[in-house]
């Protein structure tokens, strides 16, 4: 970062972060009203309701919308640390601080010779593209933990494992960060962290793992890839419904279970591909763990029954870590994710009513957003494979082999 170009980039980066984050705060504090439905109600109603239950020493056992690992309780309870603020205001401030922590980590990482500021720029630009939803969900806190884990991986694998394990107990998906890690210490540390946290919560608070049974009857969320089937089918006589179910707006009715099962099958195929890659890959460099994590999170997001807007925060964070490395080949997929972020804020919250009612505008937004994510996943997976899996040696043709032997014999 001691080059003139990097210093100039930093001069633009910090004010851009400041201005965009000020706008996000103005929106969540309702100084200005962002178009569409109020995205902050999840904090003031749902999160605060969970907070009131959690601080009594138990998990929300009767609330099927609680679908998170036990350490998520720490994120929901954290606004209590700022007792001089009301719950929602404290949560927004903590979300802002998590954003700042992620940026600080990316800037610190950019100081090394093999790194660059591109990753910090991805974070600075990508987060505000999602609108105020970023500060109204605890996913930005989880993403900051994931960024810390990935950046620690190259030099401190055990620390990475512990942080990734903690992240997995916050919202499961950070477990994918370990996919491209070869050092056994990272895996051992992650397992130990998960086991310790699981035991602690199981002993301290009733219902720590009740969330495991709360997703069996979910439908297909209206923003998911599989939902495109029903968006189109509604215009051809499909008689299902769109209802708020298990905390998200979902399609319910005929054939939904088939599409949901197909989504699970695609997720299974994704896992199979990632396992095959892990067995075949032989070239691991400093950036490989971040690239592999980006591919894994992308693929599992695309094939999920739910693609909520805040899921894009995960992708922005992991993509930012990838682009910290000069040698990473994830530039194009990261760019596609940034465009998908912009399309996401258009479909939620700006024109979410059109998405829910499956208007031509709503369908178009979903086709474009999900199409961008599918394309990003395909390009990223291809680049990861080609950069880590050696090509098979070409087999010699029989006549070429015979000529080679004849030449050797004559000489």
PDB file of N, CA and C in Angstrom, residues 101-200:
ATOM      1  N   UNK A 101     -15.636  -2.621  11.280  1.00  0.00           N
ATOM      2  CA  UNK A 101     -14.641  -3.650  11.594  1.00  0.00           C
ATOM      3  C   UNK A 101     -14.229  -4.399  10.327  1.00  0.00           C
ATOM      4  N   UNK A 102     -15.214  -4.776   9.503  1.00  0.00           N
ATOM      5  CA  UNK A 102     -14.906  -5.486   8.260  1.00  0.00           C
ATOM      6  C   UNK A 102     -14.017  -4.638   7.356  1.00  0.00           C
ATOM      7  N   UNK A 103     -14.337  -3.360   7.220  1.00  0.00           N
ATOM      8  CA  UNK A 103     -13.513  -2.474   6.400  1.00  0.00           C
ATOM      9  C   UNK A 103     -12.098  -2.368   6.967  1.00  0.00           C
ATOM     10  N   UNK A 104     -11.982  -2.213   8.276  1.00  0.00           N
ATOM     11  CA  UNK A 104     -10.669  -2.084   8.904  1.00  0.00           C
ATOM     12  C   UNK A 104      -9.817  -3.322   8.652  1.00  0.00           C
ATOM     13  N   UNK A 105     -10.422  -4.497   8.747  1.00  0.00           N
ATOM     14  CA  UNK A 105      -9.692  -5.735   8.492  1.00  0.00           C
ATOM     15  C   UNK A 105      -9.204  -5.805   7.050  1.00  0.00           C
ATOM     16  N   UNK A 106     -10.048  -5.397   6.122  1.00  0.00           N
ATOM     17  CA  UNK A 106      -9.675  -5.427   4.706  1.00  0.00           C
ATOM     18  C   UNK A 106      -8.569  -4.421   4.407  1.00  0.00           C
ATOM     19  N   UNK A 107      -8.622  -3.254   5.035  1.00  0.00           N
ATOM     20  CA  UNK A 107      -7.573  -2.257   4.841  1.00  0.00           C
ATOM     21  C   UNK A 107      -6.256  -2.729   5.441  1.00  0.00           C
ATOM     22  N   UNK A 108      -6.318  -3.350   6.604  1.00  0.00           N
ATOM     23  CA  UNK A 108      -5.101  -3.876   7.227  1.00  0.00           C
ATOM     24  C   UNK A 108      -4.478  -4.970   6.364  1.00  0.00           C
ATOM     25  N   UNK A 109      -5.324  -5.831   5.824  1.00  0.00           N
ATOM     26  CA  UNK A 109      -4.814  -6.913   4.972  1.00  0.00           C
ATOM     27  C   UNK A 109      -4.171  -6.379   3.710  1.00  0.00           C
ATOM     28  N   UNK A 110      -4.658  -5.244   3.208  1.00  0.00           N
ATOM     29  CA  UNK A 110      -4.146  -4.686   1.953  1.00  0.00           C
ATOM     30  C   UNK A 110      -2.725  -4.146   2.092  1.00  0.00           C
ATOM     31  N   UNK A 111      -2.199  -4.074   3.298  1.00  0.00           N
ATOM     32  CA  UNK A 111      -0.860  -3.521   3.499  1.00  0.00           C
ATOM     33  C   UNK A 111       0.237  -4.490   3.076  1.00  0.00           C
ATOM     34  N   UNK A 112      -0.056  -5.767   2.967  1.00  0.00           N
ATOM     35  CA  UNK A 112       0.974  -6.746   2.626  1.00  0.00           C
ATOM     36  C   UNK A 112       1.308  -6.673   1.129  1.00  0.00           C
ATOM     37  N   UNK A 113       2.528  -7.060   0.752  1.00  0.00           N
ATOM     38  CA  UNK A 113       2.973  -6.902  -0.646  1.00  0.00           C
ATOM     39  C   UNK A 113       2.121  -7.649  -1.661  1.00  0.00           C
ATOM     40  N   UNK A 114       1.571  -8.824  -1.290  1.00  0.00           N
ATOM     41  CA  UNK A 114       0.800  -9.609  -2.242  1.00  0.00           C
ATOM     42  C   UNK A 114      -0.693  -9.277  -2.215  1.00  0.00           C
ATOM     43  N   UNK A 115      -1.031  -8.187  -1.549  1.00  0.00           N
ATOM     44  CA  UNK A 115      -2.442  -7.796  -1.416  1.00  0.00           C
ATOM     45  C   UNK A 115      -2.691  -6.482  -2.147  1.00  0.00           C
ATOM     46  N   UNK A 116      -3.956  -6.073  -2.156  1.00  0.00           N
ATOM     47  CA  UNK A 116      -4.330  -4.829  -2.820  1.00  0.00           C
ATOM     48  C   UNK A 116      -5.617  -4.285  -2.195  1.00  0.00           C
ATOM     49  N   UNK A 117      -5.995  -3.066  -2.595  1.00  0.00           N
ATOM     50  CA  UNK A 117      -7.170  -2.399  -2.027  1.00  0.00           C
ATOM     51  C   UNK A 117      -8.475  -2.791  -2.711  1.00  0.00           C
ATOM     52  N   UNK A 118      -8.422  -3.604  -3.747  1.00  0.00           N
ATOM     53  CA  UNK A 118      -9.638  -3.953  -4.477  1.00  0.00           C
ATOM     54  C   UNK A 118     -10.692  -4.569  -3.559  1.00  0.00           C
ATOM     55  N   UNK A 119     -10.236  -5.390  -2.618  1.00  0.00           N
ATOM     56  CA  UNK A 119     -11.184  -6.034  -1.712  1.00  0.00           C
ATOM     57  C   UNK A 119     -11.932  -5.023  -0.866  1.00  0.00           C
ATOM     58  N   UNK A 120     -11.219  -4.031  -0.346  1.00  0.00           N
ATOM     59  CA  UNK A 120     -11.878  -2.992   0.439  1.00  0.00           C
ATOM     60  C   UNK A 120     -12.885  -2.229  -0.403  1.00  0.00           C
ATOM     61  N   UNK A 121     -12.570  -2.001  -1.665  1.00  0.00           N
ATOM     62  CA  UNK A 121     -13.506  -1.307  -2.549  1.00  0.00           C
ATOM     63  C   UNK A 121     -14.766  -2.143  -2.789  1.00  0.00           C
ATOM     64  N   UNK A 122     -14.597  -3.444  -2.913  1.00  0.00           N
ATOM     65  CA  UNK A 122     -15.780  -4.307  -3.080  1.00  0.00           C
ATOM     66  C   UNK A 122     -16.710  -4.155  -1.882  1.00  0.00           C
ATOM     67  N   UNK A 123     -16.143  -4.120  -0.689  1.00  0.00           N
ATOM     68  CA  UNK A 123     -16.960  -3.957   0.519  1.00  0.00           C
ATOM     69  C   UNK A 123     -17.604  -2.574   0.564  1.00  0.00           C
ATOM     70  N   UNK A 124     -16.821  -1.541   0.274  1.00  0.00           N
ATOM     71  CA  UNK A 124     -17.332  -0.166   0.335  1.00  0.00           C
ATOM     72  C   UNK A 124     -18.484   0.037  -0.632  1.00  0.00           C
ATOM     73  N   UNK A 125     -18.376  -0.539  -1.822  1.00  0.00           N
ATOM     74  CA  UNK A 125     -19.409  -0.356  -2.849  1.00  0.00           C
ATOM     75  C   UNK A 125     -20.561  -1.334  -2.667  1.00  0.00           C
ATOM     76  N   UNK A 126     -20.261  -2.572  -2.336  1.00  0.00           N
ATOM     77  CA  UNK A 126     -21.296  -3.605  -2.308  1.00  0.00           C
ATOM     78  C   UNK A 126     -22.315  -3.439  -1.210  1.00  0.00           C
ATOM     79  N   UNK A 127     -21.889  -3.049  -0.014  1.00  0.00           N
ATOM     80  CA  UNK A 127     -22.815  -2.950   1.114  1.00  0.00           C
ATOM     81  C   UNK A 127     -23.930  -1.930   0.868  1.00  0.00           C
ATOM     82  N   UNK A 128     -23.622  -0.688   0.469  1.00  0.00           N
ATOM     83  CA  UNK A 128     -24.721   0.263   0.254  1.00  0.00           C
ATOM     84  C   UNK A 128     -25.616  -0.075  -0.931  1.00  0.00           C
ATOM     85  N   UNK A 129     -25.103  -0.881  -1.877  1.00  0.00           N
ATOM     86  CA  UNK A 129     -25.958  -1.288  -2.996  1.00  0.00           C
ATOM     87  C   UNK A 129     -27.165  -2.090  -2.531  1.00  0.00           C
ATOM     88  N   UNK A 130     -27.078  -2.699  -1.345  1.00  0.00           N
ATOM     89  CA  UNK A 130     -28.186  -3.485  -0.802  1.00  0.00           C
ATOM     90  C   UNK A 130     -29.173  -2.641  -0.011  1.00  0.00           C
ATOM     91  N   UNK A 131     -28.857  -1.362   0.174  1.00  0.00           N
ATOM     92  CA  UNK A 131     -29.777  -0.482   0.873  1.00  0.00           C
ATOM     93  C   UNK A 131     -29.779  -0.690   2.379  1.00  0.00           C
ATOM     94  N   UNK A 132     -30.744  -0.108   3.084  1.00  0.00           N
ATOM     95  CA  UNK A 132     -30.770  -0.147   4.551  1.00  0.00           C
ATOM     96  C   UNK A 132     -31.002  -1.530   5.141  1.00  0.00           C
ATOM     97  N   UNK A 133     -31.374  -2.501   4.322  1.00  0.00           N
ATOM     98  CA  UNK A 133     -31.559  -3.870   4.824  1.00  0.00           C
ATOM     99  C   UNK A 133     -30.295  -4.378   5.511  1.00  0.00           C
ATOM    100  N   UNK A 134     -29.132  -3.925   5.050  1.00  0.00           N
ATOM    101  CA  UNK A 134     -27.858  -4.388   5.615  1.00  0.00           C
ATOM    102  C   UNK A 134     -27.781  -4.098   7.110  1.00  0.00           C
ATOM    103  N   UNK A 135     -28.202  -2.914   7.511  1.00  0.00           N
ATOM    104  CA  UNK A 135     -28.122  -2.535   8.922  1.00  0.00           C
ATOM    105  C   UNK A 135     -29.333  -2.998   9.719  1.00  0.00           C
ATOM    106  N   UNK A 136     -30.280  -3.620   9.067  1.00  0.00           N
ATOM    107  CA  UNK A 136     -31.493  -4.076   9.746  1.00  0.00           C
ATOM    108  C   UNK A 136     -31.544  -5.601   9.864  1.00  0.00           C
ATOM    109  N   UNK A 137     -30.407  -6.257   9.692  1.00  0.00           N
ATOM    110  CA  UNK A 137     -30.279  -7.703   9.862  1.00  0.00           C
ATOM    111  C   UNK A 137     -28.935  -7.967  10.543  1.00  0.00           C
ATOM    112  N   UNK A 138     -28.823  -9.069  11.255  1.00  0.00           N
ATOM    113  CA  UNK A 138     -27.559  -9.323  11.944  1.00  0.00           C
ATOM    114  C   UNK A 138     -26.515  -9.999  11.045  1.00  0.00           C
ATOM    115  N   UNK A 139     -26.843 -10.180   9.775  1.00  0.00           N
ATOM    116  CA  UNK A 139     -25.918 -10.827   8.836  1.00  0.00           C
ATOM    117  C   UNK A 139     -24.630 -10.045   8.649  1.00  0.00           C
ATOM    118  N   UNK A 140     -24.666  -8.725   8.763  1.00  0.00           N
ATOM    119  CA  UNK A 140     -23.441  -7.945   8.612  1.00  0.00           C
ATOM    120  C   UNK A 140     -22.472  -8.263   9.744  1.00  0.00           C
ATOM    121  N   UNK A 141     -22.985  -8.600  10.915  1.00  0.00           N
ATOM    122  CA  UNK A 141     -22.123  -8.994  12.034  1.00  0.00           C
ATOM    123  C   UNK A 141     -21.466 -10.343  11.748  1.00  0.00           C
ATOM    124  N   UNK A 142     -22.248 -11.280  11.238  1.00  0.00           N
ATOM    125  CA  UNK A 142     -21.712 -12.598  10.890  1.00  0.00           C
ATOM    126  C   UNK A 142     -20.663 -12.469   9.787  1.00  0.00           C
ATOM    127  N   UNK A 143     -20.930 -11.604   8.811  1.00  0.00           N
ATOM    128  CA  UNK A 143     -20.003 -11.430   7.698  1.00  0.00           C
ATOM    129  C   UNK A 143     -18.684 -10.841   8.176  1.00  0.00           C
ATOM    130  N   UNK A 144     -18.725  -9.926   9.138  1.00  0.00           N
ATOM    131  CA  UNK A 144     -17.485  -9.377   9.689  1.00  0.00           C
ATOM    132  C   UNK A 144     -16.652 -10.487  10.340  1.00  0.00           C
ATOM    133  N   UNK A 145     -17.317 -11.424  11.015  1.00  0.00           N
ATOM    134  CA  UNK A 145     -16.619 -12.574  11.608  1.00  0.00           C
ATOM    135  C   UNK A 145     -16.005 -13.437  10.505  1.00  0.00           C
ATOM    136  N   UNK A 146     -16.751 -13.654   9.418  1.00  0.00           N
ATOM    137  CA  UNK A 146     -16.245 -14.466   8.307  1.00  0.00           C
ATOM    138  C   UNK A 146     -15.038 -13.813   7.644  1.00  0.00           C
ATOM    139  N   UNK A 147     -15.088 -12.493   7.459  1.00  0.00           N
ATOM    140  CA  UNK A 147     -13.947 -11.769   6.887  1.00  0.00           C
ATOM    141  C   UNK A 147     -12.718 -11.945   7.770  1.00  0.00           C
ATOM    142  N   UNK A 148     -12.902 -11.827   9.078  1.00  0.00           N
ATOM    143  CA  UNK A 148     -11.781 -12.006  10.017  1.00  0.00           C
ATOM    144  C   UNK A 148     -11.199 -13.413   9.908  1.00  0.00           C
ATOM    145  N   UNK A 149     -12.065 -14.411   9.795  1.00  0.00           N
ATOM    146  CA  UNK A 149     -11.598 -15.795   9.704  1.00  0.00           C
ATOM    147  C   UNK A 149     -10.779 -16.018   8.443  1.00  0.00           C
ATOM    148  N   UNK A 150     -11.282 -15.578   7.309  1.00  0.00           N
ATOM    149  CA  UNK A 150     -10.575 -15.805   6.051  1.00  0.00           C
ATOM    150  C   UNK A 150      -9.238 -15.079   6.002  1.00  0.00           C
ATOM    151  N   UNK A 151      -9.197 -13.852   6.496  1.00  0.00           N
ATOM    152  CA  UNK A 151      -7.952 -13.090   6.466  1.00  0.00           C
ATOM    153  C   UNK A 151      -6.913 -13.670   7.424  1.00  0.00           C
ATOM    154  N   UNK A 152      -7.381 -14.342   8.477  1.00  0.00           N
ATOM    155  CA  UNK A 152      -6.446 -14.957   9.418  1.00  0.00           C
ATOM    156  C   UNK A 152      -5.889 -16.280   8.901  1.00  0.00           C
ATOM    157  N   UNK A 153      -6.554 -16.861   7.903  1.00  0.00           N
ATOM    158  CA  UNK A 153      -6.241 -18.218   7.477  1.00  0.00           C
ATOM    159  C   UNK A 153      -4.832 -18.438   6.983  1.00  0.00           C
ATOM    160  N   UNK A 154      -4.264 -17.487   6.240  1.00  0.00           N
ATOM    161  CA  UNK A 154      -2.958 -17.697   5.617  1.00  0.00           C
ATOM    162  C   UNK A 154      -1.844 -17.855   6.653  1.00  0.00           C
ATOM    163  N   UNK A 155      -1.905 -17.099   7.743  1.00  0.00           N
ATOM    164  CA  UNK A 155      -0.814 -17.093   8.715  1.00  0.00           C
ATOM    165  C   UNK A 155      -1.177 -17.751  10.044  1.00  0.00           C
ATOM    166  N   UNK A 156      -2.454 -17.825  10.349  1.00  0.00           N
ATOM    167  CA  UNK A 156      -2.883 -18.352  11.644  1.00  0.00           C
ATOM    168  C   UNK A 156      -4.053 -19.332  11.446  1.00  0.00           C
ATOM    169  N   UNK A 157      -3.772 -20.527  10.941  1.00  0.00           N
ATOM    170  CA  UNK A 157      -4.861 -21.463  10.619  1.00  0.00           C
ATOM    171  C   UNK A 157      -5.702 -21.870  11.830  1.00  0.00           C
ATOM    172  N   UNK A 158      -5.084 -22.018  12.984  1.00  0.00           N
ATOM    173  CA  UNK A 158      -5.868 -22.392  14.166  1.00  0.00           C
ATOM    174  C   UNK A 158      -6.825 -21.275  14.569  1.00  0.00           C
ATOM    175  N   UNK A 159      -6.342 -20.048  14.479  1.00  0.00           N
ATOM    176  CA  UNK A 159      -7.212 -18.911  14.771  1.00  0.00           C
ATOM    177  C   UNK A 159      -8.357 -18.848  13.767  1.00  0.00           C
ATOM    178  N   UNK A 160      -8.039 -19.091  12.491  1.00  0.00           N
ATOM    179  CA  UNK A 160      -9.083 -19.106  11.483  1.00  0.00           C
ATOM    180  C   UNK A 160     -10.147 -20.145  11.818  1.00  0.00           C
ATOM    181  N   UNK A 161      -9.702 -21.353  12.200  1.00  0.00           N
ATOM    182  CA  UNK A 161     -10.651 -22.402  12.534  1.00  0.00           C
ATOM    183  C   UNK A 161     -11.557 -22.013  13.689  1.00  0.00           C
ATOM    184  N   UNK A 162     -10.972 -21.405  14.724  1.00  0.00           N
ATOM    185  CA  UNK A 162     -11.767 -20.996  15.885  1.00  0.00           C
ATOM    186  C   UNK A 162     -12.785 -19.933  15.506  1.00  0.00           C
ATOM    187  N   UNK A 163     -12.361 -18.946  14.711  1.00  0.00           N
ATOM    188  CA  UNK A 163     -13.275 -17.869  14.318  1.00  0.00           C
ATOM    189  C   UNK A 163     -14.353 -18.393  13.376  1.00  0.00           C
ATOM    190  N   UNK A 164     -13.966 -19.261  12.436  1.00  0.00           N
ATOM    191  CA  UNK A 164     -14.963 -19.849  11.532  1.00  0.00           C
ATOM    192  C   UNK A 164     -15.955 -20.707  12.305  1.00  0.00           C
ATOM    193  N   UNK A 165     -15.471 -21.454  13.299  1.00  0.00           N
ATOM    194  CA  UNK A 165     -16.366 -22.251  14.131  1.00  0.00           C
ATOM    195  C   UNK A 165     -17.353 -21.382  14.882  1.00  0.00           C
ATOM    196  N   UNK A 166     -16.869 -20.266  15.413  1.00  0.00           N
ATOM    197  CA  UNK A 166     -17.757 -19.317  16.085  1.00  0.00           C
ATOM    198  C   UNK A 166     -18.777 -18.765  15.102  1.00  0.00           C
ATOM    199  N   UNK A 167     -18.321 -18.426  13.886  1.00  0.00           N
ATOM    200  CA  UNK A 167     -19.242 -17.930  12.870  1.00  0.00           C
ATOM    201  C   UNK A 167     -20.307 -18.946  12.505  1.00  0.00           C
ATOM    202  N   UNK A 168     -19.905 -20.226  12.432  1.00  0.00           N
ATOM    203  CA  UNK A 168     -20.873 -21.279  12.110  1.00  0.00           C
ATOM    204  C   UNK A 168     -21.945 -21.405  13.190  1.00  0.00           C
ATOM    205  N   UNK A 169     -21.586 -21.115  14.431  1.00  0.00           N
ATOM    206  CA  UNK A 169     -22.563 -21.152  15.514  1.00  0.00           C
ATOM    207  C   UNK A 169     -23.426 -19.901  15.548  1.00  0.00           C
ATOM    208  N   UNK A 170     -23.033 -18.895  14.751  1.00  0.00           N
ATOM    209  CA  UNK A 170     -23.874 -17.711  14.596  1.00  0.00           C
ATOM    210  C   UNK A 170     -24.907 -17.904  13.495  1.00  0.00           C
ATOM    211  N   UNK A 171     -24.451 -18.468  12.337  1.00  0.00           N
ATOM    212  CA  UNK A 171     -25.388 -18.648  11.223  1.00  0.00           C
ATOM    213  C   UNK A 171     -24.961 -19.722  10.230  1.00  0.00           C
ATOM    214  N   UNK A 172     -24.352 -20.765  10.645  1.00  0.00           N
ATOM    215  CA  UNK A 172     -24.042 -21.985   9.891  1.00  0.00           C
ATOM    216  C   UNK A 172     -23.112 -21.755   8.696  1.00  0.00           C
ATOM    217  N   UNK A 173     -23.456 -20.845   7.787  1.00  0.00           N
ATOM    218  CA  UNK A 173     -22.741 -20.765   6.521  1.00  0.00           C
ATOM    219  C   UNK A 173     -21.232 -20.522   6.657  1.00  0.00           C
ATOM    220  N   UNK A 174     -20.717 -19.831   7.697  1.00  0.00           N
ATOM    221  CA  UNK A 174     -19.258 -19.693   7.777  1.00  0.00           C
ATOM    222  C   UNK A 174     -18.494 -21.012   7.881  1.00  0.00           C
ATOM    223  N   UNK A 175     -19.187 -22.107   8.137  1.00  0.00           N
ATOM    224  CA  UNK A 175     -18.499 -23.408   8.101  1.00  0.00           C
ATOM    225  C   UNK A 175     -17.917 -23.674   6.720  1.00  0.00           C
ATOM    226  N   UNK A 176     -18.506 -23.088   5.674  1.00  0.00           N
ATOM    227  CA  UNK A 176     -18.020 -23.269   4.312  1.00  0.00           C
ATOM    228  C   UNK A 176     -16.645 -22.637   4.096  1.00  0.00           C
ATOM    229  N   UNK A 177     -16.239 -21.752   4.990  1.00  0.00           N
ATOM    230  CA  UNK A 177     -14.948 -21.087   4.842  1.00  0.00           C
ATOM    231  C   UNK A 177     -13.791 -22.065   4.929  1.00  0.00           C
ATOM    232  N   UNK A 178     -14.028 -23.217   5.536  1.00  0.00           N
ATOM    233  CA  UNK A 178     -12.960 -24.200   5.750  1.00  0.00           C
ATOM    234  C   UNK A 178     -12.735 -25.110   4.550  1.00  0.00           C
ATOM    235  N   UNK A 179     -13.574 -24.977   3.529  1.00  0.00           N
ATOM    236  CA  UNK A 179     -13.515 -25.902   2.399  1.00  0.00           C
ATOM    237  C   UNK A 179     -12.130 -25.984   1.771  1.00  0.00           C
ATOM    238  N   UNK A 180     -11.492 -24.839   1.572  1.00  0.00           N
ATOM    239  CA  UNK A 180     -10.211 -24.822   0.880  1.00  0.00           C
ATOM    240  C   UNK A 180      -9.009 -24.806   1.799  1.00  0.00           C
ATOM    241  N   UNK A 181      -9.219 -25.122   3.069  1.00  0.00           N
ATOM    242  CA  UNK A 181      -8.113 -25.118   4.040  1.00  0.00           C
ATOM    243  C   UNK A 181      -7.527 -26.515   4.150  1.00  0.00           C
ATOM    244  N   UNK A 182      -6.217 -26.629   3.989  1.00  0.00           N
ATOM    245  CA  UNK A 182      -5.562 -27.944   4.040  1.00  0.00           C
ATOM    246  C   UNK A 182      -4.988 -28.271   5.408  1.00  0.00           C
ATOM    247  N   UNK A 183      -4.680 -27.287   6.197  1.00  0.00           N
ATOM    248  CA  UNK A 183      -4.034 -27.536   7.482  1.00  0.00           C
ATOM    249  C   UNK A 183      -5.030 -28.116   8.481  1.00  0.00           C
ATOM    250  N   UNK A 184      -4.653 -29.236   9.051  1.00  0.00           N
ATOM    251  CA  UNK A 184      -5.540 -29.951   9.958  1.00  0.00           C
ATOM    252  C   UNK A 184      -5.843 -29.141  11.212  1.00  0.00           C
ATOM    253  N   UNK A 185      -4.911 -28.271  11.608  1.00  0.00           N
ATOM    254  CA  UNK A 185      -5.113 -27.478  12.812  1.00  0.00           C
ATOM    255  C   UNK A 185      -6.338 -26.594  12.728  1.00  0.00           C
ATOM    256  N   UNK A 186      -6.626 -26.065  11.534  1.00  0.00           N
ATOM    257  CA  UNK A 186      -7.794 -25.206  11.376  1.00  0.00           C
ATOM    258  C   UNK A 186      -9.081 -25.990  11.610  1.00  0.00           C
ATOM    259  N   UNK A 187      -9.139 -27.194  11.059  1.00  0.00           N
ATOM    260  CA  UNK A 187     -10.337 -28.028  11.228  1.00  0.00           C
ATOM    261  C   UNK A 187     -10.496 -28.459  12.690  1.00  0.00           C
ATOM    262  N   UNK A 188      -9.388 -28.842  13.304  1.00  0.00           N
ATOM    263  CA  UNK A 188      -9.446 -29.254  14.709  1.00  0.00           C
ATOM    264  C   UNK A 188      -9.932 -28.113  15.593  1.00  0.00           C
ATOM    265  N   UNK A 189      -9.409 -26.921  15.340  1.00  0.00           N
ATOM    266  CA  UNK A 189      -9.794 -25.759  16.121  1.00  0.00           C
ATOM    267  C   UNK A 189     -11.272 -25.419  15.917  1.00  0.00           C
ATOM    268  N   UNK A 190     -11.747 -25.540  14.674  1.00  0.00           N
ATOM    269  CA  UNK A 190     -13.151 -25.253  14.385  1.00  0.00           C
ATOM    270  C   UNK A 190     -14.073 -26.225  15.107  1.00  0.00           C
ATOM    271  N   UNK A 191     -13.747 -27.517  15.029  1.00  0.00           N
ATOM    272  CA  UNK A 191     -14.577 -28.534  15.684  1.00  0.00           C
ATOM    273  C   UNK A 191     -14.595 -28.316  17.190  1.00  0.00           C
ATOM    274  N   UNK A 192     -13.439 -28.002  17.756  1.00  0.00           N
ATOM    275  CA  UNK A 192     -13.365 -27.774  19.198  1.00  0.00           C
ATOM    276  C   UNK A 192     -14.197 -26.568  19.616  1.00  0.00           C
ATOM    277  N   UNK A 193     -14.149 -25.519  18.809  1.00  0.00           N
ATOM    278  CA  UNK A 193     -14.930 -24.315  19.121  1.00  0.00           C
ATOM    279  C   UNK A 193     -16.421 -24.586  19.053  1.00  0.00           C
ATOM    280  N   UNK A 194     -16.847 -25.271  17.990  1.00  0.00           N
ATOM    281  CA  UNK A 194     -18.272 -25.595  17.853  1.00  0.00           C
ATOM    282  C   UNK A 194     -18.732 -26.483  19.006  1.00  0.00           C
ATOM    283  N   UNK A 195     -17.938 -27.490  19.336  1.00  0.00           N
ATOM    284  CA  UNK A 195     -18.310 -28.402  20.419  1.00  0.00           C
ATOM    285  C   UNK A 195     -18.416 -27.665  21.754  1.00  0.00           C
ATOM    286  N   UNK A 196     -17.466 -26.778  22.018  1.00  0.00           N
ATOM    287  CA  UNK A 196     -17.476 -26.046  23.285  1.00  0.00           C
ATOM    288  C   UNK A 196     -18.679 -25.121  23.384  1.00  0.00           C
ATOM    289  N   UNK A 197     -18.958 -24.397  22.295  1.00  0.00           N
ATOM    290  CA  UNK A 197     -20.112 -23.488  22.305  1.00  0.00           C
ATOM    291  C   UNK A 197     -21.427 -24.258  22.402  1.00  0.00           C
ATOM    292  N   UNK A 198     -21.512 -25.371  21.665  1.00  0.00           N
ATOM    293  CA  UNK A 198     -22.740 -26.182  21.709  1.00  0.00           C
ATOM    294  C   UNK A 198     -22.995 -26.697  23.120  1.00  0.00           C
ATOM    295  N   UNK A 199     -21.955 -27.183  23.760  1.00  0.00           N
ATOM    296  CA  UNK A 199     -22.110 -27.699  25.120  1.00  0.00           C
ATOM    297  C   UNK A 199     -22.497 -26.587  26.090  1.00  0.00           C
ATOM    298  N   UNK A 200     -21.876 -25.427  25.921  1.00  0.00           N
ATOM    299  CA  UNK A 200     -22.163 -24.314  26.814  1.00  0.00           C
ATOM    300  C   UNK A 200     -23.623 -23.876  26.717  1.00  0.00           C
TER     301      UNK A 200
END
